[in-house]
Coordinates of C-alpha atoms in Angstrom, one line a residue:
X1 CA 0.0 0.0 0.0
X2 CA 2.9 2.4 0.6
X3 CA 4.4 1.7 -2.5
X4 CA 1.0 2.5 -4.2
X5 CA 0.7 5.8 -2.3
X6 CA 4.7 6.2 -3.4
X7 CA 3.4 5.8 -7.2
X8 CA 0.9 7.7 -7.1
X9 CA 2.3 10.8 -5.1
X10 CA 5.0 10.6 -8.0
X11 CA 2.2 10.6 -10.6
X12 CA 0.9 13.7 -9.7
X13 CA 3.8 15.8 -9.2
X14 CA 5.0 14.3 -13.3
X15 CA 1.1 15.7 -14.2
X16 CA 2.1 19.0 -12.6
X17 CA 4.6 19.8 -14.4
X18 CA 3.4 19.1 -17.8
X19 CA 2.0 22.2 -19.7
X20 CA -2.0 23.4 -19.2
X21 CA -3.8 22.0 -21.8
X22 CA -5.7 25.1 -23.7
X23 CA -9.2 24.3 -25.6
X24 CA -9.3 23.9 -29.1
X25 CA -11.1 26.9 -30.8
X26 CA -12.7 26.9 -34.9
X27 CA -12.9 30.5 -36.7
X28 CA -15.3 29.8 -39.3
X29 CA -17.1 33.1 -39.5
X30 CA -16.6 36.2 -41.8
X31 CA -17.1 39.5 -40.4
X32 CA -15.8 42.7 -42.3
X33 CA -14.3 40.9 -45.7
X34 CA -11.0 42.7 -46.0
X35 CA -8.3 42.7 -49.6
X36 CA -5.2 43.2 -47.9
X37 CA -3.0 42.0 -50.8
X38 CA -0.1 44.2 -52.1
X39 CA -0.1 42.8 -55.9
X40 CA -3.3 43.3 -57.5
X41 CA -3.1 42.0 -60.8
X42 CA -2.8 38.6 -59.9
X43 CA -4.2 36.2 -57.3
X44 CA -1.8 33.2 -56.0
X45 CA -3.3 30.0 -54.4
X46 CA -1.6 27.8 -52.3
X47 CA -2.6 24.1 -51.2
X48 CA -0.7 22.1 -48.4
X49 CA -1.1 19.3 -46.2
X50 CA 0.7 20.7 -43.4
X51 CA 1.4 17.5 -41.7
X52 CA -0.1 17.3 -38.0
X53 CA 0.5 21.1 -37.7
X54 CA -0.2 20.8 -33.7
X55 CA 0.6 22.7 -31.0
X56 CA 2.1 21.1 -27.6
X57 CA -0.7 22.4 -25.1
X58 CA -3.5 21.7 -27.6
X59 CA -5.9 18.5 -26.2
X60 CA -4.5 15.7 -28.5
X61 CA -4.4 12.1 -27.5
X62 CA -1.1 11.7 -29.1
X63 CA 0.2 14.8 -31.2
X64 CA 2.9 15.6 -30.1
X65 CA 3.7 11.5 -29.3
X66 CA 6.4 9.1 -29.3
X67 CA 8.3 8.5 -33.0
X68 CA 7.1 4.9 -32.7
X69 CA 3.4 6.6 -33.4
X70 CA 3.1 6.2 -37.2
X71 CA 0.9 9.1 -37.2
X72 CA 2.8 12.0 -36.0
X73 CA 6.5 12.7 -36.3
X74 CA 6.6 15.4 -33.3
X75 CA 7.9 14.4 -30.2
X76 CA 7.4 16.8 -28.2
X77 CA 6.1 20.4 -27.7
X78 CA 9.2 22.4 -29.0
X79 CA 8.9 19.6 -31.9
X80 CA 5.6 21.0 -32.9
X81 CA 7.2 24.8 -33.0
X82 CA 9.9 24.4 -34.9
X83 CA 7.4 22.6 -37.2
X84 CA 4.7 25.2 -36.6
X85 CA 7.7 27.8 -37.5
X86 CA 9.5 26.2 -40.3
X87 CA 5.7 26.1 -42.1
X88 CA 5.3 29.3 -42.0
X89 CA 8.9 30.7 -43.2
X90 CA 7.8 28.8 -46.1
X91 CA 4.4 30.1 -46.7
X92 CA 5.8 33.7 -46.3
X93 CA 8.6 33.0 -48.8
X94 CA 6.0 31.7 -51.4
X95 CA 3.8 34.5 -50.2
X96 CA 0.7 33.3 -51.7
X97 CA -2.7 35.0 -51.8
X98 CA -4.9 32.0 -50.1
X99 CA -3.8 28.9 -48.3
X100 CA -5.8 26.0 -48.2
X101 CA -4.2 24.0 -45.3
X102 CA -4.5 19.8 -44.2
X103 CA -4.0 18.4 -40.9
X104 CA -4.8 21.4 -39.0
X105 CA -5.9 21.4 -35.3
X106 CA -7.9 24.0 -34.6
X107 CA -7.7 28.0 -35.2
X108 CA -5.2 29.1 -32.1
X109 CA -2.7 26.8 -34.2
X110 CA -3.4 29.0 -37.6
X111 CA -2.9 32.0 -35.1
X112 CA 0.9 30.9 -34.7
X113 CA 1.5 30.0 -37.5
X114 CA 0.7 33.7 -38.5
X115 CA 2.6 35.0 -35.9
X116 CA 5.6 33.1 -36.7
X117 CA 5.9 34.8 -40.1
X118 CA 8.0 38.1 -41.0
X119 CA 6.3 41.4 -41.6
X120 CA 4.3 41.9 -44.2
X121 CA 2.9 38.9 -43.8
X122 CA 2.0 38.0 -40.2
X123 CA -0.8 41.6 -40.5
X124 CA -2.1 40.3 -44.1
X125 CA -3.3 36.5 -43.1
X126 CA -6.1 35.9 -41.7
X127 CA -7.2 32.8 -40.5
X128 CA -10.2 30.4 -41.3
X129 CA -10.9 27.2 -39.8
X130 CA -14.1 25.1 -39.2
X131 CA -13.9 21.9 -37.2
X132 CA -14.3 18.7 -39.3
X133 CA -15.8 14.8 -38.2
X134 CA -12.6 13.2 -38.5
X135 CA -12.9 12.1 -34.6
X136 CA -9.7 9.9 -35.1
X137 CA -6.9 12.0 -35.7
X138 CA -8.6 15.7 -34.8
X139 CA -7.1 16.9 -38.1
X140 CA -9.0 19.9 -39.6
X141 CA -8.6 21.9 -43.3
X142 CA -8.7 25.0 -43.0
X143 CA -7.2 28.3 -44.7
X144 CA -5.2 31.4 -44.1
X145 CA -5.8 34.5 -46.6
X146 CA -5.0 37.7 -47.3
X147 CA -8.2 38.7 -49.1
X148 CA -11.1 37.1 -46.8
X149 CA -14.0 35.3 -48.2
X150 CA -17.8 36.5 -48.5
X151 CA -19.5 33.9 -46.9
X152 CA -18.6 31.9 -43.7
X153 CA -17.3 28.6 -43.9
X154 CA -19.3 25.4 -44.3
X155 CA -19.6 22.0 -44.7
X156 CA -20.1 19.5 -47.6
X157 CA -22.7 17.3 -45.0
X158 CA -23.8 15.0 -47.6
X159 CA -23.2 11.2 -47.7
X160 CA -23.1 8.5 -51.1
X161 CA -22.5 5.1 -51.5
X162 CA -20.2 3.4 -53.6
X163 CA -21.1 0.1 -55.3
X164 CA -18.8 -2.2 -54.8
X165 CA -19.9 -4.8 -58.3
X166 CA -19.4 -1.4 -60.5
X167 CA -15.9 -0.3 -58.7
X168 CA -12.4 -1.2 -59.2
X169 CA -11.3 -1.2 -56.1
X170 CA -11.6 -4.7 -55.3
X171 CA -13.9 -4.2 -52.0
X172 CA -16.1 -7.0 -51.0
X173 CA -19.0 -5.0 -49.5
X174 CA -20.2 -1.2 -51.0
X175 CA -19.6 1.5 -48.7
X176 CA -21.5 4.7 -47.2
X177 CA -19.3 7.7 -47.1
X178 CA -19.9 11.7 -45.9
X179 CA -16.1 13.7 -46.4
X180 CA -15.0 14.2 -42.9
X181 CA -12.7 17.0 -43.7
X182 CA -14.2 19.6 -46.1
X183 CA -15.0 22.7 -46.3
X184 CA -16.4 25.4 -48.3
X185 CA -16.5 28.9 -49.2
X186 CA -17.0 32.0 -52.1
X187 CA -14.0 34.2 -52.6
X188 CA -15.2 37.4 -55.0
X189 CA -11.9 39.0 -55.7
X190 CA -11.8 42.4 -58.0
X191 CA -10.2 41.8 -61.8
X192 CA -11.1 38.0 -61.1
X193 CA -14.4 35.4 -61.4
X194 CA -16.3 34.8 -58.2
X195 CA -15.5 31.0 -57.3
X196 CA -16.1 28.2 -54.4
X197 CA -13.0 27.2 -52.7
X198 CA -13.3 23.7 -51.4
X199 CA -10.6 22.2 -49.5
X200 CA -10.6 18.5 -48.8
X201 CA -8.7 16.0 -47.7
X202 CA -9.7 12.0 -48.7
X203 CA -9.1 8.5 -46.6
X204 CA -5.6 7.5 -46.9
X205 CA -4.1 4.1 -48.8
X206 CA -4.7 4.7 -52.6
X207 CA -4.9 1.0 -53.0
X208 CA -6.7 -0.2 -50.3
X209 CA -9.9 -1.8 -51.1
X210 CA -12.0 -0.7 -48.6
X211 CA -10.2 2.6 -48.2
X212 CA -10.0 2.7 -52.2
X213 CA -14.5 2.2 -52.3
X214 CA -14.9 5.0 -49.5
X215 CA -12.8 7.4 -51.5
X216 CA -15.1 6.8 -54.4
X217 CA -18.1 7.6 -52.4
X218 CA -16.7 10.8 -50.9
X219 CA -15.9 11.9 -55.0
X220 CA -19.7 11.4 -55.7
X221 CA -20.4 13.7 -53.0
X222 CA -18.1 16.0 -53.8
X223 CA -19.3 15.9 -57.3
X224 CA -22.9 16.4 -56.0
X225 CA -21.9 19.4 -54.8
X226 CA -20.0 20.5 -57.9
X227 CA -22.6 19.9 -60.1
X228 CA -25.2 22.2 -58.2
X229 CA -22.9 24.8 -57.7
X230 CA -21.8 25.1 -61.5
X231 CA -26.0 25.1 -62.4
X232 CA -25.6 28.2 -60.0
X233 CA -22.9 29.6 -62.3
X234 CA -20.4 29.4 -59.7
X235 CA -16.7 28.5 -60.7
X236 CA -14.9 26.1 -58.7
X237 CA -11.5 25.9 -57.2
X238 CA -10.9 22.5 -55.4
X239 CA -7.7 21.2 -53.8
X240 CA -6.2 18.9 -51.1
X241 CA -4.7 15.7 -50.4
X242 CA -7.2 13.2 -52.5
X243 CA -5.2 10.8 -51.2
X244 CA -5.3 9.1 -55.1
X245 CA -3.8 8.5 -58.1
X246 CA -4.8 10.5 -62.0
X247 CA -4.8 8.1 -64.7
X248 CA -4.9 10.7 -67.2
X249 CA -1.7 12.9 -66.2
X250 CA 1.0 9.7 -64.4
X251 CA 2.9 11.2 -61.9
X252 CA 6.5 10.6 -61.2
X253 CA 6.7 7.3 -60.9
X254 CA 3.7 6.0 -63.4
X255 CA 1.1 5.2 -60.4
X256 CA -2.3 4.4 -61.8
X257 CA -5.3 4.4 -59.7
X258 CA -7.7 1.7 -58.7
X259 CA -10.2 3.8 -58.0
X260 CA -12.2 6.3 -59.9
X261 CA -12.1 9.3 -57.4
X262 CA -9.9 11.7 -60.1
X263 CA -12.5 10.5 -62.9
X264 CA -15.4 11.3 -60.8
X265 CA -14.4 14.5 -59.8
X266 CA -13.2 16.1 -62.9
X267 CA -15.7 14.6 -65.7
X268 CA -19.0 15.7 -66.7
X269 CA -21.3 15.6 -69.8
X270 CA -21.6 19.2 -69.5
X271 CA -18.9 21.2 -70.4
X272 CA -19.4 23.9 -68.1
X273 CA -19.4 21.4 -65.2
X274 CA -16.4 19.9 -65.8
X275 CA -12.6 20.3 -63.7
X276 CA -9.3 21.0 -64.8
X277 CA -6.3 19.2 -63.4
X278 CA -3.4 21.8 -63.3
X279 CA -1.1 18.8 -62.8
X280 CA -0.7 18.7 -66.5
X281 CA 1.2 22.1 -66.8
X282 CA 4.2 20.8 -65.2
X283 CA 6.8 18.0 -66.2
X284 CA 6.1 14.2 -65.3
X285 CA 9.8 14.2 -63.7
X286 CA 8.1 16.9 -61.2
X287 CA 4.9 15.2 -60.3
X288 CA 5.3 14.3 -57.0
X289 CA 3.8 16.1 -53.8
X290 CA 4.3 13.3 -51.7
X291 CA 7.7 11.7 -50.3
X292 CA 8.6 9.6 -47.5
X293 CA 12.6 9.0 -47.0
X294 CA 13.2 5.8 -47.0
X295 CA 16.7 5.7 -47.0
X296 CA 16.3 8.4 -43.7
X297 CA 19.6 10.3 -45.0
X298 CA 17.0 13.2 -45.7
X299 CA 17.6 13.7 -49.4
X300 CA 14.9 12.7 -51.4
X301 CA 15.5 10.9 -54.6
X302 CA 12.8 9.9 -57.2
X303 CA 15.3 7.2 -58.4
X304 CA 16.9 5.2 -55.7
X305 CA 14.0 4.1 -53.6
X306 CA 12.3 6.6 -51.7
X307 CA 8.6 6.7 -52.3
X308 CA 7.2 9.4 -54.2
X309 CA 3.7 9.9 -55.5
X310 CA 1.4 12.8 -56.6
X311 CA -1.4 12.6 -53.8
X312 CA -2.2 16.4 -53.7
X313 CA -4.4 17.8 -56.5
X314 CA -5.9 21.2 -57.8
X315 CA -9.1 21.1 -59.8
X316 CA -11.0 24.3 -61.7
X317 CA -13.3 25.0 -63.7
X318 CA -12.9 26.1 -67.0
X319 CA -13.5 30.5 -66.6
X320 CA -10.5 29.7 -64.0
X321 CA -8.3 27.3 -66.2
X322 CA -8.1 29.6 -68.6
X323 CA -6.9 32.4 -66.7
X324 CA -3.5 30.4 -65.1
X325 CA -0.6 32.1 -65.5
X326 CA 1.8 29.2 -64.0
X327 CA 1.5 26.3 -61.9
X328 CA 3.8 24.7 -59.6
X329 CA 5.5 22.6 -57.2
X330 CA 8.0 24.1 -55.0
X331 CA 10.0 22.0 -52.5
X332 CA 10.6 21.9 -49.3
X333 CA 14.1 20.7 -47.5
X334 CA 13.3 17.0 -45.6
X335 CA 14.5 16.9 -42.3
X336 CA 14.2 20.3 -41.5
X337 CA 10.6 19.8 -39.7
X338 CA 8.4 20.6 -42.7
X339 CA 6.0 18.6 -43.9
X340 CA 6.0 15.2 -46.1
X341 CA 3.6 16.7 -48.7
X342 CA 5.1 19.6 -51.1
X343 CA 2.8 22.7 -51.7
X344 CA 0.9 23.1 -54.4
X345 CA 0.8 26.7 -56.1
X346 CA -1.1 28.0 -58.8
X347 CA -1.0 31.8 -60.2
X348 CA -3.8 33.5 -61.5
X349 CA -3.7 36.5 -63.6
X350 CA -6.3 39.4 -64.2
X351 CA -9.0 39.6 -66.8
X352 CA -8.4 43.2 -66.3
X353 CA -6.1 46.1 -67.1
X354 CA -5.0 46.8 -63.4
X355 CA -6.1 50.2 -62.0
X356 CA -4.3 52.9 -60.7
X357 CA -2.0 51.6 -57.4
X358 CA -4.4 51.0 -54.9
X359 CA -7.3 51.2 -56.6
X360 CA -9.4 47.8 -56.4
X361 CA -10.1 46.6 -60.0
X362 CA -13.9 46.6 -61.4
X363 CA -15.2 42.8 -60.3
X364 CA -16.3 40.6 -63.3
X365 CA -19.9 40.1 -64.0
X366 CA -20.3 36.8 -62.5
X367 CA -22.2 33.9 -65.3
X368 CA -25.9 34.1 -65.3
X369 CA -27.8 31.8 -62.7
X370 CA -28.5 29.1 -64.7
X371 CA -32.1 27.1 -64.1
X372 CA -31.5 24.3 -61.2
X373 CA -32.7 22.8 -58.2
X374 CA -30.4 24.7 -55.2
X375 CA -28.6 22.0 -53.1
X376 CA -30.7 20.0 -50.5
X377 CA -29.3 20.2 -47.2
X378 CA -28.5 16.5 -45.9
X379 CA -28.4 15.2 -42.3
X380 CA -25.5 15.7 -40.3
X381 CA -23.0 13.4 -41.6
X382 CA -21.9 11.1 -39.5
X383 CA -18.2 10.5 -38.6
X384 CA -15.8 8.4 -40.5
X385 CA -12.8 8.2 -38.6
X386 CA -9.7 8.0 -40.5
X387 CA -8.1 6.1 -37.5
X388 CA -10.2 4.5 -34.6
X389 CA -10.1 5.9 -31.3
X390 CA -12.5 8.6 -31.4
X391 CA -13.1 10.7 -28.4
X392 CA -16.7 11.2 -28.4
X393 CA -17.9 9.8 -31.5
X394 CA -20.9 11.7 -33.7
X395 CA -20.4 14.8 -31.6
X396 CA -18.8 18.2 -33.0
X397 CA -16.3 20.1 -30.7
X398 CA -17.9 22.6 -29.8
X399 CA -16.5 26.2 -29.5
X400 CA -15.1 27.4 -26.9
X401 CA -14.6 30.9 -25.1
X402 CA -11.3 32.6 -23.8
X403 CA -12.7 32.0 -20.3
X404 CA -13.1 28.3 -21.0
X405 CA -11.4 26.1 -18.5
X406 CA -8.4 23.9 -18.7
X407 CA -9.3 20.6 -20.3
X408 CA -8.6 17.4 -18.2
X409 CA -5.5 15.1 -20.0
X410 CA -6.2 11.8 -21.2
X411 CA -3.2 10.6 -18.4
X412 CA -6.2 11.2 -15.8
X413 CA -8.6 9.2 -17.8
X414 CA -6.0 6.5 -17.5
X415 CA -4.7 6.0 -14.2
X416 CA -8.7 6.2 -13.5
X417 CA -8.5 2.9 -15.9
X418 CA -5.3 1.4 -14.0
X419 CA -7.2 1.2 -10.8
X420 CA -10.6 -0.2 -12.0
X421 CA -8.3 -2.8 -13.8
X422 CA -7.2 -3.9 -10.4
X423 CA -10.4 -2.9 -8.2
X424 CA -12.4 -5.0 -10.8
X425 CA -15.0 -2.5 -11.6
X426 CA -16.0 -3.8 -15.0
X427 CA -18.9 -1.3 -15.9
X428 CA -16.1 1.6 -15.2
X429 CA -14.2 -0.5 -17.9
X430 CA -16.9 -1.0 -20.4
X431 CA -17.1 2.7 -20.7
X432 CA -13.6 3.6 -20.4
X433 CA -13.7 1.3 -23.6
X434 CA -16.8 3.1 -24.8
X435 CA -15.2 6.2 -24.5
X436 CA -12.2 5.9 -26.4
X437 CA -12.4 3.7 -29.0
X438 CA -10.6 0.9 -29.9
X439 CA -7.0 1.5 -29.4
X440 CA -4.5 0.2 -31.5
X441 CA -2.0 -2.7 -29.8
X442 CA 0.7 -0.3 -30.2
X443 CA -0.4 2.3 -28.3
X444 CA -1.4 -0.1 -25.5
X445 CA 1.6 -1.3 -25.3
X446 CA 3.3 2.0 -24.8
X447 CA 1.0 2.8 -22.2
X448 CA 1.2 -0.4 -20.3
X449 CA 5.3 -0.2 -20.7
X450 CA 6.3 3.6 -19.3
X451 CA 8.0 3.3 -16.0
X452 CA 4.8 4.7 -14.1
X453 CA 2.4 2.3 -15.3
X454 CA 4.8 -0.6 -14.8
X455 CA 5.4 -0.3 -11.2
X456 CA 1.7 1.0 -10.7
X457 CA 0.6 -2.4 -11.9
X458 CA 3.0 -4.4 -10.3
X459 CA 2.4 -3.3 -6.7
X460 CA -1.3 -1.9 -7.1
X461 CA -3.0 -5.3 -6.3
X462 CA -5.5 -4.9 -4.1
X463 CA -5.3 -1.2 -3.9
X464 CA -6.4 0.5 -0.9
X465 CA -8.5 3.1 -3.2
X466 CA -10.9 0.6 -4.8
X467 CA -13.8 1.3 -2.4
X468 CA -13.5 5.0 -3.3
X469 CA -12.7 5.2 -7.0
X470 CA -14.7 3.9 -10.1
X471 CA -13.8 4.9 -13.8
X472 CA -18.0 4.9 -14.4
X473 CA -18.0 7.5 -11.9
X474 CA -16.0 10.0 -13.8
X475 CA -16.2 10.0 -17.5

């Protein structure tokens, strides 16, 4: 029993000393839309999957983690800085107009990553962020901007389904799907067309069966929405990590899909309706946005055996196509706590003669509204984790105030869980299980195995709290 008390006195004092957890916060809504750009006669769009861009006091279950996590490479919380700061060095070098932005965790993250830039571009972004279903990982898209949209951000709620006797995927059973990560907004810039930006970000494993099918049902809702936004007249301007392969423009290394997500998206038997893949203004040798360094001497080589694949997309419609000015890839140094996915960066230029400095440019007569049936809402869609382990499955965070409190850390939830496994309280355990998913064996196993849980269990048989404490009691 002393050596119990022992443990747990030292438990405490550990939890002390880590760093207050601060509540995750969304900033979905536009209030006084703002051009702050200094170039007016073109507009410059970036897309990036950020990789985990976490903070170290932000409520993840294991962002920063252990390098033995296959999810997140940040150990620790200066980790996550220096990633959080070598981002946006980047994104101030390339200096684009709009960001769209993967793997995001919430808004106070997008706030630091503004903050870490140089002058003039930590007062021109704003930032943009409205929290996803993805329960499993707590990633988010989002967007940072220098000219800020007209209408607040939303969701693509729909769901399909995906029929597994007309795919190629090689999935036994069809599959429901809603896009856990989306969003959505209009961007009505002077000199340029009014247009929908989307940002996405698709289930991982391009040839996955399963994975493969569920891809294909969040294209057809995607393409849902594209459709009855184009009958609107609205242009569109979609990007993110598809998580796929496009058959008609090979990448690097001559990956071909399985599935038909890239087909789904960009074809339509009306012209107008149809999406450009701005993949195809750039060399083959260049098509990678992808890489993973196999070799781990952080150079990455598309001949020698690192794996590189074009994952990251940007699709427009044709009033936007035809205005592209250049399209490109730029990289990134590995190693250097950026991100595994390159940006993608496309440059837009005017319809118009610029104005006089300062002057904003006349906008462009947006197409006529052309005769449709405006866009059903759906039901709520319903969470498809990317990664089990959810922490409160079907509900949205909710958004919190500066006054919130501190969250409780999941080390609480835990050592609640170490002393139910040895008091025997089974209903605690049933919803301690309830609660947080099924976790994988590895990160059992580095729970079970840290020094504190491995004398806690060995000499906290019997302990003297079980008439007190019960896990059921607390979550």
């Amino acid at each position: 029993a002393m050596l119990v008390a022992l443990a747990t006195l030292l438990f405490v004092v550990w939890a002390q000393e880590e760093e207050p957890i601060v509540a995750k916060q969304q900033c979905p809504t536009v209030t006084s839309p703002e051009d702050r750009r200094t170039k007016k006669d073109t507009l410059s769009v970036i897309s990036w999957n950020a990789e985990f861009l976490f903070r170290g006091d932000g409520p993840s279950r294991f962002c920063p983690g252990d390098h033995t996590q296959p999810l997140c490479d940040w150990t620790n919380s200066s980790d996550a800085q220096k990633h959080i700061e070598a981002m946006a060095l980047k994104i101030a070098e390339l200096d684009a107009d709009i960001v769209g932005l993967m793997e995001i965790q919430d808004c106070v993250v997008l706030e630091r990553l503004i903050q870490a830039m140089p002058s003039p571009q930590r007062e021109e972004y704003k930032p943009y962020l409205l929290f996803g279903k993805d329960t499993g990982t707590d990633q988010n898209v989002a967007l940072i901007t220098k000219v800020d949209p007209v209408t607040n951000l939303e969701r693509i709620a729909e769901r399909a389904t995906a029929n597994h006797e007309t795919s190629n995927c090689g999935a036994t059973e069809s599959v429901d799907s809603g896009v856990s990560k989306n969003l959505y907004t209009k961007f009505e810039v002077p000199g340029f067309p009014s247009f929908i930006f989307v940002v996405v970000h698709l289930v991982a494993y391009p040839t996955m069966p399963e994975r493969c099918l569920q891809r294909e049902a969040q294209a057809l809702v995607l393409r849902e929405f594209i459709d009855n936004q184009t009958k609107k007249g609205e242009n569109i301007l979609l990007t993110g990590d598809l998580n796929d392969y496009d058959e008609d423009i090979l990448d690097v290394k001559g990956n071909k899909p399985t599935s038909k997500v890239l087909k789904i998206l960009k074809e339509s038997a009306d012209p107008q309706q149809t999406l450009f893949s701005l993949q195809a203004d750039i060399e083959q040798v260049e098509r990678y946005s992808y890489a993973y360094d196999k070799k781990e001497d952080c150079v990455i080589s598309t001949t020698s055996g690192d794996t590189v694949s074009m994952l990251d997309h940007m699709l427009v419609s044709p009033a936007l196509k035809s205005l592209v000015e250049s399209f490109s890839l730029p990289r990134t140094p590995w190693c250097q706590h950026f991100s595994d996915h390159y940006p993608l960066q496309v440059v837009l230029k005017t319809e118009q003669t610029p104005g006089t400095p300062g002057t904003p440019e006349t906008p462009e007569t947006p197409n006529p509204e052309a005769p449709g049936t405006p866009e059903t809402p759906g039901s709520p869609e319903t969470p498809t984790p990317e990664t089990p382990t959810p922490e409160t499955p079907g509900t949205q965070i909710p958004v919190p105030t500066p006054e919130d409190p501190i969250e409780t850390e999941a080390r609480s939830v835990f050592f609640l869980f170490f002393l139910n496994l040895n008091c025997g309280d089974t209903a605690g355990l049933t919803q301690f299980e309830e609660t947080l998913g099924d976790v994988t064996q590895q990160l059992l196993e580095e729970i079970f195995f840290t020094p504190f849980c491995f004398t806690f269990l060995l000499f906290a048989i019997h302990s003297p709290f079980c008439p007190f404490v019960s896990v059921s009691s607390f979550l």
